Amino acid sequence: MTQTQLGTSDRIHRAAVRLFATHGFAGTGIRKIADEAGVTVASLYHYVGTKEELLERMMEESMSQLLRPARQVTGDPVQRLSALVDLHVRRHARASQLCRVGDTELRSLSRASRARVLALRDEYQEIWRDTITAGVAAGDFTVPDTNLAAIAMLQMCTGVAHWYSPRGRMTLDQVSTAFVTMSLALLGGGAGPHHPAAAAAEGGGLA
Amino acid sequence: MTQTQLGTSDRIHRAAVRLFATHGFAGTGIRKIADEAGVTVASLYHYVGTKEELLERMMEESMSQLLRPARQVTGDPVQRLSALVDLHVRRHARASQLCRVGDTELRSLSRASRARVLALRDEYQEIWRDTITAGVAAGDFTVPDTNLAAIAMLQMCTGVAHWYSPRGRMTLDQVSTAFVTMSLALLGGGAGPHHPAAAAAEGGGLA
Amino acid sequence: MTQTQLGTSDRIHRAAVRLFATHGFAGTGIRKIADEAGVTVASLYHYVGTKEELLERMMEESMSQLLRPARQVTGDPVQRLSALVDLHVRRHARASQLCRVGDTELRSLSRASRARVLALRDEYQEIWRDTITAGVAAGDFTVPDTNLAAIAMLQMCTGVAHWYSPRGRMTLDQVSTAFVTMSLALLGGGAGPHHPAAAAAEGGGLA
Amino acid sequence: MTQTQLGTSDRIHRAAVRLFATHGFAGTGIRKIADEAGVTVASLYHYVGTKEELLERMMEESMSQLLRPARQVTGDPVQRLSALVDLHVRRHARASQLCRVGDTELRSLSRASRARVLALRDEYQEIWRDTITAGVAAGDFTVPDTNLAAIAMLQMCTGVAHWYSPRGRMTLDQVSTAFVTMSLALLGGGAGPHHPAAAAAEGGGLA
DNA sequence: TATGAATGAGCTTTCATTCAT
DNA sequence: CATGAATGAAAGCTCATTCAT
């Protein structure tokens, strides 16, 4: 019910995401996209413009949908870090194809739009870095190097997009919980009761 | 001075690695490879077979140079895990282009050679998994899920190939040490004195 | 005047027939076909598929246009044989280029479509063989070997495609009559009044 | 015993004949010829020169080995015609590959050497025509058109190269006899005792 | 809104040939 | 004698894109 009768433009975008994720931007022809979306090539150009424009929109969407919720994370460093991991993991599991494209195809963007996407990414990483820095300052975390830890954890959580399947061995909740646990461990803090899902499930108390 | 007079075949392969890493397999034309290597297109075909054969050789080399030393890691679980992280990080820092290709271009291989590379990769991951399992059994590690931990750590260490630069803020030794520390933390074990580089540095080994 | 405004696809096919007949399939480049047809190479591919598909269509058309009328030949063996020779000679004179391609380029077909064309050819030859066999049974023909005679006569009549010209010494009617005469002689029957053209000319048929 | 230790040049020529006959001149690469002959490409050039030179020698050999014995045929028209058919059929059966190349690849020759080969072919056809003309004058043959008969019969006999196999249903003697019989029938003369093989077998009398 | 037609530039690969050793 | 190396040209085919209708 949420989305009946997908619009033509959306159909094209979905097809493109699927194909870019599977074969890469350079490895995907617009003919294949049009076929997959069930439109003619000329129609494709009518709706979405250039192949690169398709990618640009995809990349910016990919990054901003990660960034927007991250901006609103609040709480103490442990809570914030947990929330960031949770958001990142869930999004990379649920929108894995889009996330994979976002991760891989920076190189395929024009200089101008690469800069735009990089700015978003930098802001996103900054949020992670700041959280860790705050946690270290508060004595919650102990890491060899703040920046390194941020990058390492981001990479670790991003990997989810490559293997998660809703039909897999673990539920998404379990996966997310595990990643929060591992992340907090990595940061030298105990794997406390701070997992957002757990918190939500419990009813919120610190316990 | 270390390597004078690179052979033509090697020059081609280096050029291909560089370009595949930067623009992807599909995004790289053989003309560009030939140009970069300083040979004509026809000469390129005299030395290497198809563009895909170029990739195949690259991928298999990439995986086996990771696998070979990993097979010979010994010691208790903590030592072994530390050594695996060290090897992985160092290789991804030193041969970052090749490693990036190895990571990204599985999709560009034919079914047959993809299977061959995947077999190597599976063996490699198995070594990590086994080490973690052993560490858990020995009481050294505590993880939410062994398999998940292995994948997560691999992903985390692989990321090094994307940002490490010899002219960066940290030396490779520092980077490696930091990753070992974070890995052991993630596994719930203390960051003891087991880092190979550290061990070598303090214990007064041969060199 | 007979055919105004040839379609693009037809222009391409005609050009291909002309060139394949003259230089052979392997000796003809698609660039030359496109030039000859007055289109760009890319346009050529918009209309026809592969170069091989061009040949396939040509070969099947070549054989079926020979086979279709042959299937409907009726009368006593002498009449039927005369009609077969007449049809074969006329077609090889009128569509000489297509027939030459049909004769020469079986080797250039893929296994699959070669089989398809060979099936048509076999059926065609079977009609000739059956006619001769019937004539022998009826006492009209005397040949050393039925199969040999069929092949020999086919080859003989096929040759017309190599030398006939509408501006030559003999009219097509004369050529056809001569081949019917020689064929019946070869078969040991008199060159009676059974030539289709002759019959039409004398008997005062419809036209 | 007749030919042990084939010379390199001969090996190359045989390979070329085989391949040209099967795939055509334009469809055969020199690399394949070299491979088939077991030499390097450079060696091939050392021994036989250009691909076109290879074809030229082949074509001229093909025609002159047909022409030379034909020049020496003697006897009355029936005997001569019978001998010509016998020679043509036997050669096209025994050297079928070379004959097929000779028949098909005139188009692949340069203008100059095509002229040379055509001169030989014209002389050869002239012998056939003269024989038929003489037979007609002598009252032995009756044909609608001398030239047409010559061409038709040549084409008919040439066909042998396309289907004869030493492991086939009929011996070469039988095939040749049948073609002589059919030829004489075509020419309106009885299938008398003039077949060369038969004559040789009998001991020569007219009977 | 929708599409068939059209195209220049590019793709990967093979071609016949030469030449230094 | 023999060969690996090298090459410009051409092969068949696909590319992303435009445009008239």
PDB file of N, CA and C in Angstrom, chain D residues 113-157:
ATOM      1  N   SER D 113      47.477 -11.618 -61.473  1.00  0.00           N
ATOM      2  CA  SER D 113      47.541 -13.076 -61.490  1.00  0.00           C
ATOM      3  C   SER D 113      46.178 -13.686 -61.813  1.00  0.00           C
ATOM      4  N   ARG D 114      45.129 -12.923 -61.576  1.00  0.00           N
ATOM      5  CA  ARG D 114      43.825 -13.435 -62.015  1.00  0.00           C
ATOM      6  C   ARG D 114      43.834 -13.598 -63.543  1.00  0.00           C
ATOM      7  N   ALA D 115      44.416 -12.614 -64.207  1.00  0.00           N
ATOM      8  CA  ALA D 115      44.494 -12.677 -65.668  1.00  0.00           C
ATOM      9  C   ALA D 115      45.261 -13.920 -66.103  1.00  0.00           C
ATOM     10  N   ARG D 116      46.361 -14.189 -65.415  1.00  0.00           N
ATOM     11  CA  ARG D 116      47.172 -15.358 -65.773  1.00  0.00           C
ATOM     12  C   ARG D 116      46.359 -16.648 -65.616  1.00  0.00           C
ATOM     13  N   VAL D 117      45.678 -16.759 -64.508  1.00  0.00           N
ATOM     14  CA  VAL D 117      44.887 -17.968 -64.276  1.00  0.00           C
ATOM     15  C   VAL D 117      43.723 -18.057 -65.259  1.00  0.00           C
ATOM     16  N   LEU D 118      43.118 -16.929 -65.526  1.00  0.00           N
ATOM     17  CA  LEU D 118      41.986 -16.939 -66.457  1.00  0.00           C
ATOM     18  C   LEU D 118      42.419 -17.392 -67.854  1.00  0.00           C
ATOM     19  N   ALA D 119      43.637 -17.012 -68.223  1.00  0.00           N
ATOM     20  CA  ALA D 119      44.134 -17.438 -69.531  1.00  0.00           C
ATOM     21  C   ALA D 119      44.209 -18.964 -69.594  1.00  0.00           C
ATOM     22  N   LEU D 120      44.712 -19.540 -68.508  1.00  0.00           N
ATOM     23  CA  LEU D 120      44.781 -21.009 -68.460  1.00  0.00           C
ATOM     24  C   LEU D 120      43.380 -21.604 -68.518  1.00  0.00           C
ATOM     25  N   ARG D 121      42.486 -21.026 -67.771  1.00  0.00           N
ATOM     26  CA  ARG D 121      41.135 -21.562 -67.732  1.00  0.00           C
ATOM     27  C   ARG D 121      40.459 -21.447 -69.104  1.00  0.00           C
ATOM     28  N   ASP D 122      40.706 -20.342 -69.767  1.00  0.00           N
ATOM     29  CA  ASP D 122      40.120 -20.174 -71.089  1.00  0.00           C
ATOM     30  C   ASP D 122      40.642 -21.236 -72.053  1.00  0.00           C
ATOM     31  N   GLU D 123      41.935 -21.477 -71.977  1.00  0.00           N
ATOM     32  CA  GLU D 123      42.490 -22.500 -72.863  1.00  0.00           C
ATOM     33  C   GLU D 123      41.846 -23.850 -72.572  1.00  0.00           C
ATOM     34  N   TYR D 124      41.665 -24.117 -71.300  1.00  0.00           N
ATOM     35  CA  TYR D 124      41.064 -25.399 -70.902  1.00  0.00           C
ATOM     36  C   TYR D 124      39.641 -25.517 -71.438  1.00  0.00           C
ATOM     37  N   GLN D 125      38.863 -24.496 -71.246  1.00  0.00           N
ATOM     38  CA  GLN D 125      37.484 -24.533 -71.733  1.00  0.00           C
ATOM     39  C   GLN D 125      37.446 -24.622 -73.259  1.00  0.00           C
ATOM     40  N   GLU D 126      38.434 -23.976 -73.886  1.00  0.00           N
ATOM     41  CA  GLU D 126      38.507 -24.016 -75.345  1.00  0.00           C
ATOM     42  C   GLU D 126      38.663 -25.458 -75.841  1.00  0.00           C
ATOM     43  N   ILE D 127      39.449 -26.219 -75.132  1.00  0.00           N
ATOM     44  CA  ILE D 127      39.631 -27.621 -75.512  1.00  0.00           C
ATOM     45  C   ILE D 127      38.304 -28.360 -75.469  1.00  0.00           C
ATOM     46  N   TRP D 128      37.532 -28.112 -74.420  1.00  0.00           N
ATOM     47  CA  TRP D 128      36.222 -28.759 -74.316  1.00  0.00           C
ATOM     48  C   TRP D 128      35.311 -28.299 -75.455  1.00  0.00           C
ATOM     49  N   ARG D 129      35.268 -27.006 -75.634  1.00  0.00           N
ATOM     50  CA  ARG D 129      34.404 -26.472 -76.701  1.00  0.00           C
ATOM     51  C   ARG D 129      34.772 -27.050 -78.059  1.00  0.00           C
ATOM     52  N   ASP D 130      36.074 -27.066 -78.355  1.00  0.00           N
ATOM     53  CA  ASP D 130      36.528 -27.577 -79.651  1.00  0.00           C
ATOM     54  C   ASP D 130      36.117 -29.031 -79.835  1.00  0.00           C
ATOM     55  N   THR D 131      36.245 -29.762 -78.769  1.00  0.00           N
ATOM     56  CA  THR D 131      35.893 -31.181 -78.863  1.00  0.00           C
ATOM     57  C   THR D 131      34.417 -31.346 -79.186  1.00  0.00           C
ATOM     58  N   ILE D 132      33.598 -30.571 -78.497  1.00  0.00           N
ATOM     59  CA  ILE D 132      32.161 -30.673 -78.754  1.00  0.00           C
ATOM     60  C   ILE D 132      31.839 -30.207 -80.181  1.00  0.00           C
ATOM     61  N   THR D 133      32.459 -29.107 -80.556  1.00  0.00           N
ATOM     62  CA  THR D 133      32.244 -28.617 -81.912  1.00  0.00           C
ATOM     63  C   THR D 133      32.604 -29.691 -82.950  1.00  0.00           C
ATOM     64  N   ALA D 134      33.734 -30.314 -82.732  1.00  0.00           N
ATOM     65  CA  ALA D 134      34.163 -31.364 -83.664  1.00  0.00           C
ATOM     66  C   ALA D 134      33.167 -32.510 -83.683  1.00  0.00           C
ATOM     67  N   GLY D 135      32.676 -32.853 -82.496  1.00  0.00           N
ATOM     68  CA  GLY D 135      31.706 -33.952 -82.410  1.00  0.00           C
ATOM     69  C   GLY D 135      30.406 -33.611 -83.108  1.00  0.00           C
ATOM     70  N   VAL D 136      30.004 -32.376 -82.979  1.00  0.00           N
ATOM     71  CA  VAL D 136      28.787 -31.943 -83.654  1.00  0.00           C
ATOM     72  C   VAL D 136      28.993 -32.014 -85.177  1.00  0.00           C
ATOM     73  N   ALA D 137      30.161 -31.523 -85.608  1.00  0.00           N
ATOM     74  CA  ALA D 137      30.472 -31.538 -87.040  1.00  0.00           C
ATOM     75  C   ALA D 137      30.504 -32.974 -87.569  1.00  0.00           C
ATOM     76  N   ALA D 138      31.013 -33.863 -86.750  1.00  0.00           N
ATOM     77  CA  ALA D 138      31.123 -35.251 -87.186  1.00  0.00           C
ATOM     78  C   ALA D 138      29.796 -35.986 -87.073  1.00  0.00           C
ATOM     79  N   GLY D 139      28.777 -35.327 -86.547  1.00  0.00           N
ATOM     80  CA  GLY D 139      27.479 -35.989 -86.415  1.00  0.00           C
ATOM     81  C   GLY D 139      27.376 -36.873 -85.184  1.00  0.00           C
ATOM     82  N   ASP D 140      28.405 -36.819 -84.335  1.00  0.00           N
ATOM     83  CA  ASP D 140      28.368 -37.642 -83.117  1.00  0.00           C
ATOM     84  C   ASP D 140      27.490 -36.986 -82.042  1.00  0.00           C
ATOM     85  N   PHE D 141      27.520 -35.656 -81.978  1.00  0.00           N
ATOM     86  CA  PHE D 141      26.796 -34.956 -80.917  1.00  0.00           C
ATOM     87  C   PHE D 141      25.689 -34.083 -81.483  1.00  0.00           C
ATOM     88  N   THR D 142      24.685 -33.897 -80.675  1.00  0.00           N
ATOM     89  CA  THR D 142      23.628 -32.943 -81.024  1.00  0.00           C
ATOM     90  C   THR D 142      23.316 -32.125 -79.778  1.00  0.00           C
ATOM     91  N   VAL D 143      23.612 -30.853 -79.812  1.00  0.00           N
ATOM     92  CA  VAL D 143      23.373 -30.015 -78.632  1.00  0.00           C
ATOM     93  C   VAL D 143      22.658 -28.742 -79.032  1.00  0.00           C
ATOM     94  N   PRO D 144      21.911 -28.169 -78.099  1.00  0.00           N
ATOM     95  CA  PRO D 144      21.220 -26.917 -78.405  1.00  0.00           C
ATOM     96  C   PRO D 144      22.203 -25.794 -78.684  1.00  0.00           C
ATOM     97  N   ASP D 145      23.330 -25.821 -77.956  1.00  0.00           N
ATOM     98  CA  ASP D 145      24.307 -24.744 -78.102  1.00  0.00           C
ATOM     99  C   ASP D 145      25.644 -25.262 -77.613  1.00  0.00           C
ATOM    100  N   THR D 146      26.623 -25.185 -78.454  1.00  0.00           N
ATOM    101  CA  THR D 146      27.927 -25.770 -78.125  1.00  0.00           C
ATOM    102  C   THR D 146      28.537 -25.167 -76.872  1.00  0.00           C
ATOM    103  N   ASN D 147      28.571 -23.876 -76.843  1.00  0.00           N
ATOM    104  CA  ASN D 147      29.190 -23.197 -75.710  1.00  0.00           C
ATOM    105  C   ASN D 147      28.467 -23.530 -74.406  1.00  0.00           C
ATOM    106  N   LEU D 148      27.166 -23.456 -74.469  1.00  0.00           N
ATOM    107  CA  LEU D 148      26.365 -23.777 -73.300  1.00  0.00           C
ATOM    108  C   LEU D 148      26.628 -25.200 -72.818  1.00  0.00           C
ATOM    109  N   ALA D 149      26.716 -26.096 -73.744  1.00  0.00           N
ATOM    110  CA  ALA D 149      26.960 -27.493 -73.385  1.00  0.00           C
ATOM    111  C   ALA D 149      28.306 -27.644 -72.686  1.00  0.00           C
ATOM    112  N   ALA D 150      29.286 -26.951 -73.215  1.00  0.00           N
ATOM    113  CA  ALA D 150      30.615 -27.046 -72.612  1.00  0.00           C
ATOM    114  C   ALA D 150      30.581 -26.544 -71.169  1.00  0.00           C
ATOM    115  N   ILE D 151      30.028 -25.383 -71.002  1.00  0.00           N
ATOM    116  CA  ILE D 151      29.956 -24.813 -69.655  1.00  0.00           C
ATOM    117  C   ILE D 151      29.153 -25.700 -68.715  1.00  0.00           C
ATOM    118  N   ALA D 152      28.031 -26.167 -69.190  1.00  0.00           N
ATOM    119  CA  ALA D 152      27.169 -26.998 -68.355  1.00  0.00           C
ATOM    120  C   ALA D 152      27.891 -28.264 -67.917  1.00  0.00           C
ATOM    121  N   MET D 153      28.565 -28.915 -68.859  1.00  0.00           N
ATOM    122  CA  MET D 153      29.244 -30.161 -68.523  1.00  0.00           C
ATOM    123  C   MET D 153      30.407 -29.934 -67.573  1.00  0.00           C
ATOM    124  N   LEU D 154      31.137 -28.858 -67.804  1.00  0.00           N
ATOM    125  CA  LEU D 154      32.239 -28.552 -66.904  1.00  0.00           C
ATOM    126  C   LEU D 154      31.726 -28.361 -65.479  1.00  0.00           C
ATOM    127  N   GLN D 155      30.678 -27.585 -65.381  1.00  0.00           N
ATOM    128  CA  GLN D 155      30.104 -27.326 -64.065  1.00  0.00           C
ATOM    129  C   GLN D 155      29.669 -28.628 -63.411  1.00  0.00           C
ATOM    130  N   MET D 156      29.030 -29.453 -64.194  1.00  0.00           N
ATOM    131  CA  MET D 156      28.533 -30.729 -63.691  1.00  0.00           C
ATOM    132  C   MET D 156      29.677 -31.596 -63.147  1.00  0.00           C
ATOM    133  N   CYS D 157      30.750 -31.672 -63.907  1.00  0.00           N
ATOM    134  CA  CYS D 157      31.872 -32.525 -63.497  1.00  0.00           C
ATOM    135  C   CYS D 157      32.647 -31.906 -62.330  1.00  0.00           C
TER     136      CYS D 157
END
